[in-house]
Coordinates of C-alpha atoms and ligand atoms in Angstrom, one line a residue:
M8 CA 17.9 -26.9 -4.8
R9 CA 19.8 -23.9 -3.6
T10 CA 19.6 -20.2 -4.0
Q11 CA 21.0 -17.2 -2.1
V12 CA 17.7 -15.6 -1.2
A13 CA 14.4 -17.4 -0.9
I14 CA 11.5 -14.9 -1.2
I15 CA 8.0 -15.8 -0.3
G16 CA 5.3 -13.8 -2.1
A17 CA 5.2 -12.0 -5.4
G18 CA 3.5 -8.8 -4.4
P19 CA 5.3 -5.5 -4.9
A20 CA 7.7 -6.3 -2.1
G21 CA 8.8 -9.7 -3.2
L22 CA 9.0 -8.9 -6.9
L23 CA 10.9 -5.7 -6.5
L24 CA 13.3 -7.2 -4.0
S25 CA 14.0 -10.1 -6.4
H26 CA 14.6 -7.6 -9.3
L27 CA 16.9 -5.3 -7.2
L28 CA 18.9 -8.3 -6.0
H29 CA 19.2 -9.5 -9.7
L30 CA 20.6 -6.0 -10.6
Q31 CA 23.2 -6.5 -7.8
G32 CA 24.1 -10.0 -9.1
I33 CA 22.4 -11.8 -6.2
E34 CA 20.3 -14.9 -7.0
S35 CA 16.8 -15.4 -5.6
V36 CA 13.8 -17.6 -6.0
V37 CA 10.3 -16.2 -5.6
L38 CA 7.5 -18.5 -4.4
E39 CA 4.0 -17.3 -5.0
S40 CA 0.8 -19.1 -4.1
R41 CA -1.5 -17.4 -6.7
S42 CA -1.4 -17.6 -10.5
R43 CA 0.3 -14.9 -12.6
A44 CA -3.1 -13.9 -14.0
E45 CA -4.4 -13.4 -10.5
I46 CA -1.6 -11.2 -9.2
E47 CA -1.7 -9.2 -12.4
S48 CA -5.4 -8.4 -12.1
T49 CA -6.0 -7.8 -8.4
I50 CA -7.0 -4.1 -8.0
R51 CA -5.4 -2.5 -4.9
A52 CA -3.1 0.5 -4.4
G53 CA -2.7 3.3 -7.0
V54 CA -0.5 6.0 -5.5
L55 CA 3.3 6.0 -5.9
E56 CA 5.3 8.5 -3.8
Q57 CA 8.2 10.4 -5.4
G58 CA 10.8 8.0 -3.9
S59 CA 9.0 4.9 -5.1
M60 CA 8.8 6.4 -8.6
D61 CA 12.5 7.3 -8.6
L62 CA 13.4 3.7 -7.4
L63 CA 11.3 2.1 -10.2
I64 CA 12.9 4.3 -12.8
Q65 CA 16.5 3.7 -11.5
A66 CA 15.8 0.0 -11.5
G67 CA 14.7 0.1 -15.2
V68 CA 11.1 -0.8 -14.5
G69 CA 9.5 2.6 -14.6
H70 CA 9.1 3.1 -18.3
R71 CA 5.4 2.3 -18.6
M72 CA 4.7 4.1 -15.3
Q73 CA 6.2 7.2 -16.8
Q74 CA 4.2 6.8 -20.1
E75 CA 0.9 5.7 -18.7
G76 CA 0.8 6.8 -15.1
A77 CA -0.7 10.2 -14.3
L78 CA 1.7 12.6 -12.5
H79 CA -0.2 14.6 -9.9
H80 CA 1.1 17.8 -8.4
G81 CA -1.7 18.2 -5.8
I82 CA -4.6 16.7 -4.0
E83 CA -7.9 18.3 -2.9
L84 CA -9.5 18.3 0.6
A85 CA -13.3 18.8 0.4
F86 CA -15.4 19.8 3.3
G87 CA -18.2 22.3 4.1
G88 CA -19.3 22.3 0.5
R89 CA -15.9 23.6 -0.8
R90 CA -12.7 22.0 -2.3
H91 CA -9.3 23.2 -1.1
R92 CA -6.2 22.3 -3.1
I93 CA -2.9 21.2 -1.4
D94 CA -0.2 22.0 -3.9
L95 CA 2.2 19.1 -3.3
T96 CA 4.9 20.2 -5.7
E97 CA 4.9 23.9 -4.7
L98 CA 5.1 22.9 -1.0
T99 CA 7.6 20.1 -1.3
G100 CA 9.2 20.1 -4.8
S101 CA 7.9 16.5 -5.2
A102 CA 4.9 14.9 -6.8
I103 CA 3.0 11.5 -6.9
T104 CA 2.1 9.2 -9.7
V105 CA -1.2 7.5 -10.0
Y106 CA -0.4 4.1 -11.5
A107 CA -2.2 1.0 -10.4
Q108 CA -0.4 -1.6 -8.3
H109 CA -1.3 -4.4 -10.7
E110 CA 0.5 -2.5 -13.5
V111 CA 3.6 -2.2 -11.2
I112 CA 3.2 -6.0 -10.7
K113 CA 3.0 -6.6 -14.5
D114 CA 6.2 -4.5 -15.1
L115 CA 8.1 -6.4 -12.4
V116 CA 6.9 -9.9 -13.5
A117 CA 7.9 -9.0 -17.1
A118 CA 11.4 -7.9 -15.9
R119 CA 12.0 -11.0 -13.8
L120 CA 10.9 -13.3 -16.6
A121 CA 12.9 -11.4 -19.2
A122 CA 16.0 -11.9 -17.0
Q123 CA 15.2 -15.7 -16.6
G124 CA 14.5 -15.0 -13.0
Q125 CA 13.1 -17.9 -10.9
L126 CA 9.5 -16.9 -10.2
L127 CA 7.2 -19.8 -9.4
F128 CA 3.4 -19.4 -9.4
Q129 CA 0.8 -21.5 -7.7
V130 CA 3.1 -23.1 -5.2
S131 CA 1.5 -24.5 -2.0
E132 CA 2.4 -25.8 1.4
V133 CA 5.2 -23.2 1.7
A134 CA 7.1 -23.9 5.0
P135 CA 10.3 -22.1 6.0
E136 CA 12.6 -24.1 8.2
G137 CA 15.7 -23.5 10.2
I138 CA 15.3 -19.7 10.2
D139 CA 17.3 -19.5 13.5
T140 CA 20.3 -21.3 11.9
E141 CA 22.8 -20.1 9.2
S142 CA 21.3 -22.5 6.7
P143 CA 17.5 -21.9 6.4
S144 CA 15.4 -23.5 3.8
V145 CA 11.8 -23.5 2.4
R146 CA 9.8 -26.6 1.6
Y147 CA 7.0 -26.2 -0.9
V148 CA 4.9 -28.0 -3.5
H149 CA 4.8 -27.0 -7.1
A150 CA 2.9 -28.8 -9.9
G151 CA 2.4 -31.7 -7.6
E152 CA 6.1 -32.2 -6.7
H153 CA 7.6 -31.6 -3.3
Y154 CA 10.7 -29.4 -3.2
H155 CA 13.3 -28.3 -0.5
L156 CA 15.0 -25.0 -1.3
Q157 CA 18.2 -24.2 0.6
A158 CA 19.1 -20.5 1.0
D159 CA 21.2 -18.1 2.9
F160 CA 18.2 -16.0 3.8
V161 CA 14.4 -16.3 3.8
I162 CA 12.4 -13.1 3.1
G163 CA 8.7 -13.1 4.1
C164 CA 7.0 -10.8 1.5
D165 CA 3.8 -12.8 1.9
G166 CA 1.4 -10.1 3.0
F167 CA -0.7 -9.8 6.2
H168 CA -2.0 -13.4 6.1
G169 CA 1.2 -15.1 5.1
V170 CA 3.2 -17.9 6.8
S171 CA 6.3 -15.9 7.7
R172 CA 5.4 -13.5 10.5
P173 CA 3.9 -16.2 12.8
L174 CA 7.3 -18.0 12.7
I175 CA 8.8 -15.2 14.8
P176 CA 8.3 -16.5 18.4
A177 CA 5.6 -14.6 20.4
S178 CA 8.3 -14.1 23.1
V179 CA 10.3 -11.9 20.8
R180 CA 7.6 -10.3 18.7
Q181 CA 5.4 -7.4 19.6
D182 CA 2.3 -6.6 17.6
Y183 CA 0.7 -3.1 17.7
Q184 CA -2.8 -2.9 16.3
R185 CA -5.8 -0.6 15.9
I186 CA -8.9 -1.7 14.0
Y187 CA -11.2 1.1 12.9
P188 CA -15.0 0.9 13.3
F189 CA -15.6 1.5 9.6
G190 CA -14.5 0.1 6.2
W191 CA -14.3 1.5 2.7
F192 CA -16.8 0.6 0.0
G193 CA -14.7 0.7 -3.2
I194 CA -16.1 0.8 -6.8
L195 CA -14.5 0.7 -10.2
V196 CA -16.3 2.8 -12.8
E197 CA -16.1 3.1 -16.5
A198 CA -16.1 6.9 -16.9
P199 CA -13.8 9.8 -17.6
P200 CA -12.1 11.4 -14.5
S201 CA -14.3 13.7 -12.5
A202 CA -11.3 15.8 -11.4
D203 CA -7.7 16.3 -12.4
E204 CA -6.5 15.3 -8.9
L205 CA -7.6 13.0 -6.0
I206 CA -10.4 14.4 -3.8
Y207 CA -10.4 13.4 -0.1
A208 CA -13.8 14.5 1.2
Q209 CA -15.1 14.8 4.8
H210 CA -18.8 15.0 5.3
E211 CA -21.4 14.4 8.1
R212 CA -22.5 11.2 6.2
G213 CA -18.9 10.0 6.2
F214 CA -15.6 10.1 4.2
S215 CA -15.3 9.6 0.4
L216 CA -12.4 9.5 -2.0
I217 CA -12.5 10.3 -5.7
S218 CA -9.5 8.7 -7.3
T219 CA -8.5 7.5 -10.8
R220 CA -6.9 4.5 -12.5
S221 CA -6.8 5.6 -16.2
P222 CA -8.5 8.1 -18.5
T223 CA -11.4 5.7 -18.8
V224 CA -11.5 3.9 -15.4
Q225 CA -12.1 5.6 -12.1
R226 CA -11.7 4.4 -8.5
M227 CA -14.1 5.7 -5.9
Y228 CA -14.5 4.9 -2.2
F229 CA -16.9 5.9 0.6
Q230 CA -16.8 5.1 4.3
C231 CA -19.2 2.3 5.2
D232 CA -20.0 -0.3 7.9
P233 CA -17.2 -2.9 7.6
K234 CA -19.8 -5.7 8.1
D235 CA -22.1 -4.3 5.3
D236 CA -22.8 -6.5 2.3
V237 CA -22.1 -5.2 -1.2
N238 CA -25.5 -6.7 -2.3
N239 CA -27.2 -4.0 -0.1
W240 CA -25.8 -1.4 -2.5
S241 CA -27.5 -0.9 -5.8
D242 CA -25.7 1.3 -8.3
D243 CA -28.4 4.0 -7.7
R244 CA -27.9 3.9 -4.0
I245 CA -24.1 4.2 -4.4
W246 CA -24.3 7.2 -6.7
N247 CA -26.8 8.9 -4.4
E248 CA -24.5 8.4 -1.4
L249 CA -21.5 9.7 -3.3
H250 CA -23.4 12.8 -4.6
S251 CA -24.6 13.6 -1.1
R252 CA -21.1 13.3 0.4
L253 CA -19.6 15.4 -2.4
E254 CA -22.2 18.1 -2.6
N255 CA -20.5 21.4 -3.2
R256 CA -21.1 25.1 -3.9
D257 CA -18.8 25.5 -6.8
G258 CA -20.8 23.7 -9.5
W259 CA -18.5 20.7 -9.7
R260 CA -20.3 17.4 -10.6
L261 CA -19.2 13.8 -10.2
K262 CA -19.2 11.9 -13.5
E263 CA -21.1 8.7 -13.4
G264 CA -20.6 5.6 -15.5
P265 CA -21.2 1.8 -15.4
I266 CA -19.9 0.3 -12.1
F267 CA -18.0 -2.9 -12.9
Q268 CA -16.6 -3.9 -9.5
K269 CA -17.7 -3.4 -5.9
G270 CA -16.0 -4.4 -2.7
I271 CA -15.7 -3.6 1.0
I272 CA -12.3 -3.4 2.7
G273 CA -11.6 -3.3 6.5
M274 CA -9.4 -0.6 8.0
R275 CA -6.5 -1.4 10.2
S276 CA -3.3 0.0 11.5
F277 CA -0.8 -2.8 12.4
V278 CA 2.9 -3.1 13.1
S279 CA 4.9 -6.2 14.1
A280 CA 8.4 -5.8 15.5
P281 CA 11.1 -6.8 15.1
M282 CA 11.1 -7.4 11.3
R283 CA 13.8 -9.9 11.6
Y284 CA 14.4 -13.2 13.4
G285 CA 17.6 -15.2 12.7
R286 CA 17.8 -15.5 8.9
L287 CA 14.1 -14.6 8.3
Y288 CA 13.4 -11.0 7.3
L289 CA 9.9 -9.5 6.8
A290 CA 9.0 -6.8 4.3
G291 CA 5.8 -5.0 3.3
D292 CA 2.3 -6.0 4.5
A293 CA 3.8 -9.1 6.2
A294 CA 5.0 -6.8 8.9
H295 CA 2.7 -3.8 8.8
I296 CA -0.6 -2.5 7.5
V297 CA -1.9 1.0 7.2
P298 CA -5.4 2.3 6.5
P299 CA -5.4 3.3 2.8
T300 CA -6.2 7.0 3.6
G301 CA -2.5 8.0 3.5
A302 CA -1.8 5.9 0.3
K303 CA 1.3 4.4 2.0
G304 CA 0.9 0.6 1.8
M305 CA 2.6 -0.1 -1.5
N306 CA 5.2 2.7 -0.8
L307 CA 6.2 1.1 2.5
A308 CA 6.6 -2.3 0.8
I309 CA 8.9 -0.6 -1.7
S310 CA 10.9 1.3 0.9
D311 CA 11.4 -1.9 3.0
V312 CA 12.9 -3.8 0.1
R313 CA 15.1 -0.8 -0.9
L314 CA 16.7 -1.1 2.6
L315 CA 16.8 -4.9 2.5
S316 CA 18.4 -5.0 -1.0
Q317 CA 21.1 -2.6 0.2
A318 CA 21.7 -4.7 3.3
L319 CA 22.0 -7.9 1.3
D320 CA 24.3 -6.2 -1.2
D321 CA 26.6 -5.2 1.7
F322 CA 26.5 -8.8 3.0
Y323 CA 27.5 -10.4 -0.3
Q324 CA 29.8 -7.7 -1.7
K325 CA 31.5 -6.4 1.4
S326 CA 31.0 -9.3 3.9
S327 CA 29.3 -6.8 6.2
S328 CA 26.2 -7.7 8.2
D329 CA 25.8 -4.2 9.8
K330 CA 22.9 -3.1 7.6
L331 CA 21.2 -6.5 8.0
H332 CA 21.4 -6.2 11.7
G333 CA 20.1 -2.6 11.5
Y334 CA 17.4 -3.4 8.9
S335 CA 14.4 -3.7 11.4
E336 CA 15.2 -0.6 13.3
A337 CA 15.8 1.5 10.1
A338 CA 12.6 0.2 8.4
L339 CA 10.5 0.7 11.5
K340 CA 11.5 4.3 11.8
R341 CA 9.9 5.1 8.5
I342 CA 7.0 2.7 9.0
W343 CA 6.0 4.4 12.2
R344 CA 6.0 7.8 10.5
A345 CA 3.8 6.4 7.8
E346 CA 1.6 4.7 10.4
Y347 CA 1.2 8.1 12.2
F348 CA 0.3 9.9 8.9
S349 CA -2.2 7.3 7.9
W350 CA -3.9 7.3 11.3
W351 CA -3.9 11.1 11.3
M352 CA -5.5 11.4 7.8
T353 CA -8.0 8.7 8.8
S354 CA -9.0 10.6 12.0
L355 CA -9.1 13.9 10.2
L356 CA -11.5 12.7 7.5
H357 CA -13.8 9.9 8.9
N358 CA -16.8 9.9 11.1
F359 CA -16.3 7.7 14.2
D360 CA -19.3 6.0 15.9
D361 CA -18.7 7.8 19.1
T362 CA -18.1 11.3 17.6
T363 CA -19.7 13.9 19.7
P364 CA -20.9 17.3 18.4
F365 CA -17.9 18.9 20.1
Q366 CA -15.5 16.5 18.3
Q367 CA -17.2 17.2 15.0
Q368 CA -16.5 20.9 15.4
V369 CA -12.9 20.3 16.4
Q370 CA -12.5 18.0 13.3
R371 CA -13.8 20.8 11.1
A372 CA -11.6 23.3 12.8
E373 CA -8.6 21.1 12.2
L374 CA -9.4 20.8 8.5
E375 CA -9.8 24.6 8.3
N376 CA -6.3 24.9 10.0
V377 CA -4.7 22.5 7.5
V378 CA -5.9 24.3 4.4
S379 CA -5.3 27.8 5.7
S380 CA -1.9 27.3 7.4
R381 CA 1.1 27.0 5.0
A382 CA 2.9 25.1 7.8
L383 CA 0.2 22.5 8.2
S384 CA -0.4 22.1 4.5
T385 CA 3.3 21.6 4.1
A386 CA 3.4 18.9 6.8
L387 CA 0.5 17.1 5.0
A388 CA 2.2 17.4 1.6
E389 CA 5.6 16.2 2.9
N390 CA 4.0 13.1 4.5
Y391 CA 1.9 12.5 1.4
V392 CA 4.8 12.6 -1.1
G393 CA 6.9 10.6 1.4
A394 CA 9.5 13.3 2.0
F395 CA 10.8 11.7 5.2
Ligands
FAD12 C1 -8.3 -1.4 -1.6 C2 -6.8 -1.1 -1.3 C3 -6.3 0.1 -1.7 C4 -5.0 0.4 -1.4 N1 -4.5 1.7 -1.8 C5 -3.2 2.0 -1.6 C6 -2.6 3.2 -2.1 O1 -3.3 4.0 -2.7 N2 -1.3 3.4 -2.0 C7 -0.5 2.5 -1.4 O2 0.7 2.7 -1.3 N3 -1.0 1.3 -0.8 C8 -2.3 1.0 -1.0 N4 -2.9 -0.2 -0.5 C9 -2.0 -1.2 0.2 C10 -1.1 -2.0 -0.8 O3 -2.0 -2.6 -1.8 C11 -0.4 -3.1 0.0 O4 0.3 -2.4 1.1 C12 0.7 -3.8 -0.8 O5 0.0 -4.7 -1.7 C13 1.7 -4.5 0.0 O6 2.6 -5.2 -0.8 P1 3.2 -6.6 -0.3 O7 4.1 -7.1 -1.5 O8 3.9 -6.4 1.0 O9 2.0 -7.6 0.0 P2 1.0 -8.2 -1.0 O10 0.7 -7.3 -2.1 O11 -0.2 -8.6 -0.1 O12 1.7 -9.5 -1.6 C14 1.9 -10.7 -0.9 C15 1.9 -11.8 -1.8 O13 2.2 -13.0 -1.1 C16 1.5 -14.1 -1.6 N5 1.4 -15.1 -0.5 C17 0.7 -15.0 0.7 N6 0.9 -16.1 1.4 C18 1.7 -16.9 0.7 C19 2.3 -18.2 1.0 N7 2.0 -18.9 2.1 N8 3.1 -18.7 0.0 C20 3.3 -18.0 -1.1 N9 2.8 -16.8 -1.4 C21 2.0 -16.3 -0.5 C22 0.1 -13.4 -1.9 O14 -0.6 -14.2 -2.8 C23 0.6 -12.1 -2.5 O15 0.7 -12.2 -3.9 C24 -4.2 -0.5 -0.7 C25 -4.7 -1.8 -0.4 C26 -6.0 -2.1 -0.6 C27 -6.5 -3.4 -0.2

């Protein structure tokens, strides 16, 4: 079997790359270890930056996002019993759309299948070979049969725990990492939205986030011990915790409803560089992770594959490898800015184990500065909508 580009992983990075390559007349095969039903139902990210929205629309896969996604022109920062609005559109001219990642996945899977794209689910034993030669390949098992797929390039879009990144020798790879001493307890709730826009709340009991998924399903998070067990948290205990952290003086009330999913996620900042070795290229979570506070993970996956699709287009249409050679450096520039923003938002809004009373006061003063200075609000807004 032969293709031009072998893509490992059908997350937002792998699927969008395959779709963009198809629009450019470049063949690819996507190998995914999970089932279609699983990837289309895993609840993860939900915020799309302006640039991500624009790319999905240009690529012809933004129709449902435009119809069903919620365009948000601002976010709120809550602290000290008050909510403060950051007007993203007034400050930057751009907005965000809240549209669940698994809906983006559904749209991309539908587009690949409609174009008779080669998208294989439930593959196992995926093993790239010869990545430091000009004829790499990938061995895998599908429906009990062993296959050997020859390609010009292998793209690792297989997430943080995938097989691709470890293939880059330790002697050329540098990993940068920070693990945070807290996690996020996330719930999905059947209820109407509590607010028109996302609320990021800082409180002495810890951070919380009120987000939405649809007019009837809401996503809420609160800072927790990453080693805690969801079984320790009854619905009543969760609502009490959220109410305490979101207490306010303006009469606003959180809307409760049946909780139908609970989970705890760890928080990590991670970058692996370079994002290329020979004919292997990495994109998305395979190369970097951000804590979700800045809502950047899916957006970075999208911006990586935008660059990679342009570089592969130049290679096939203009016989130029310049952009391929510059891919890692160009992608990392944006990634580090998003890493910085995600770390900053996390530090601004969370309680750290070793926070002293002095640091608490400084954190509060920084929040006051952000909401009262147009320059600082603009900097937050620019980073949030991805205007860099
Ligand atoms: C709770 C939560 C909330 C988040 N919120 C946001 C947000 O608001 N905004 C935002 O932008 N980001 C957010 N993120 C991050 C975002 O979900 C990820 O950054 C995004 O999924 C990265 O996409 P990806 O395609 O690189 O990787 P993934 O989505 O992880 O996809 C990788 C795919 O590769 C497959 N795979 C792995 N190994 C193999 C193998 N060996 N062979 C074949 N297939 C393999 C996996 O099954 C998976 O389908 C959030 C994440 C979490 C967990």
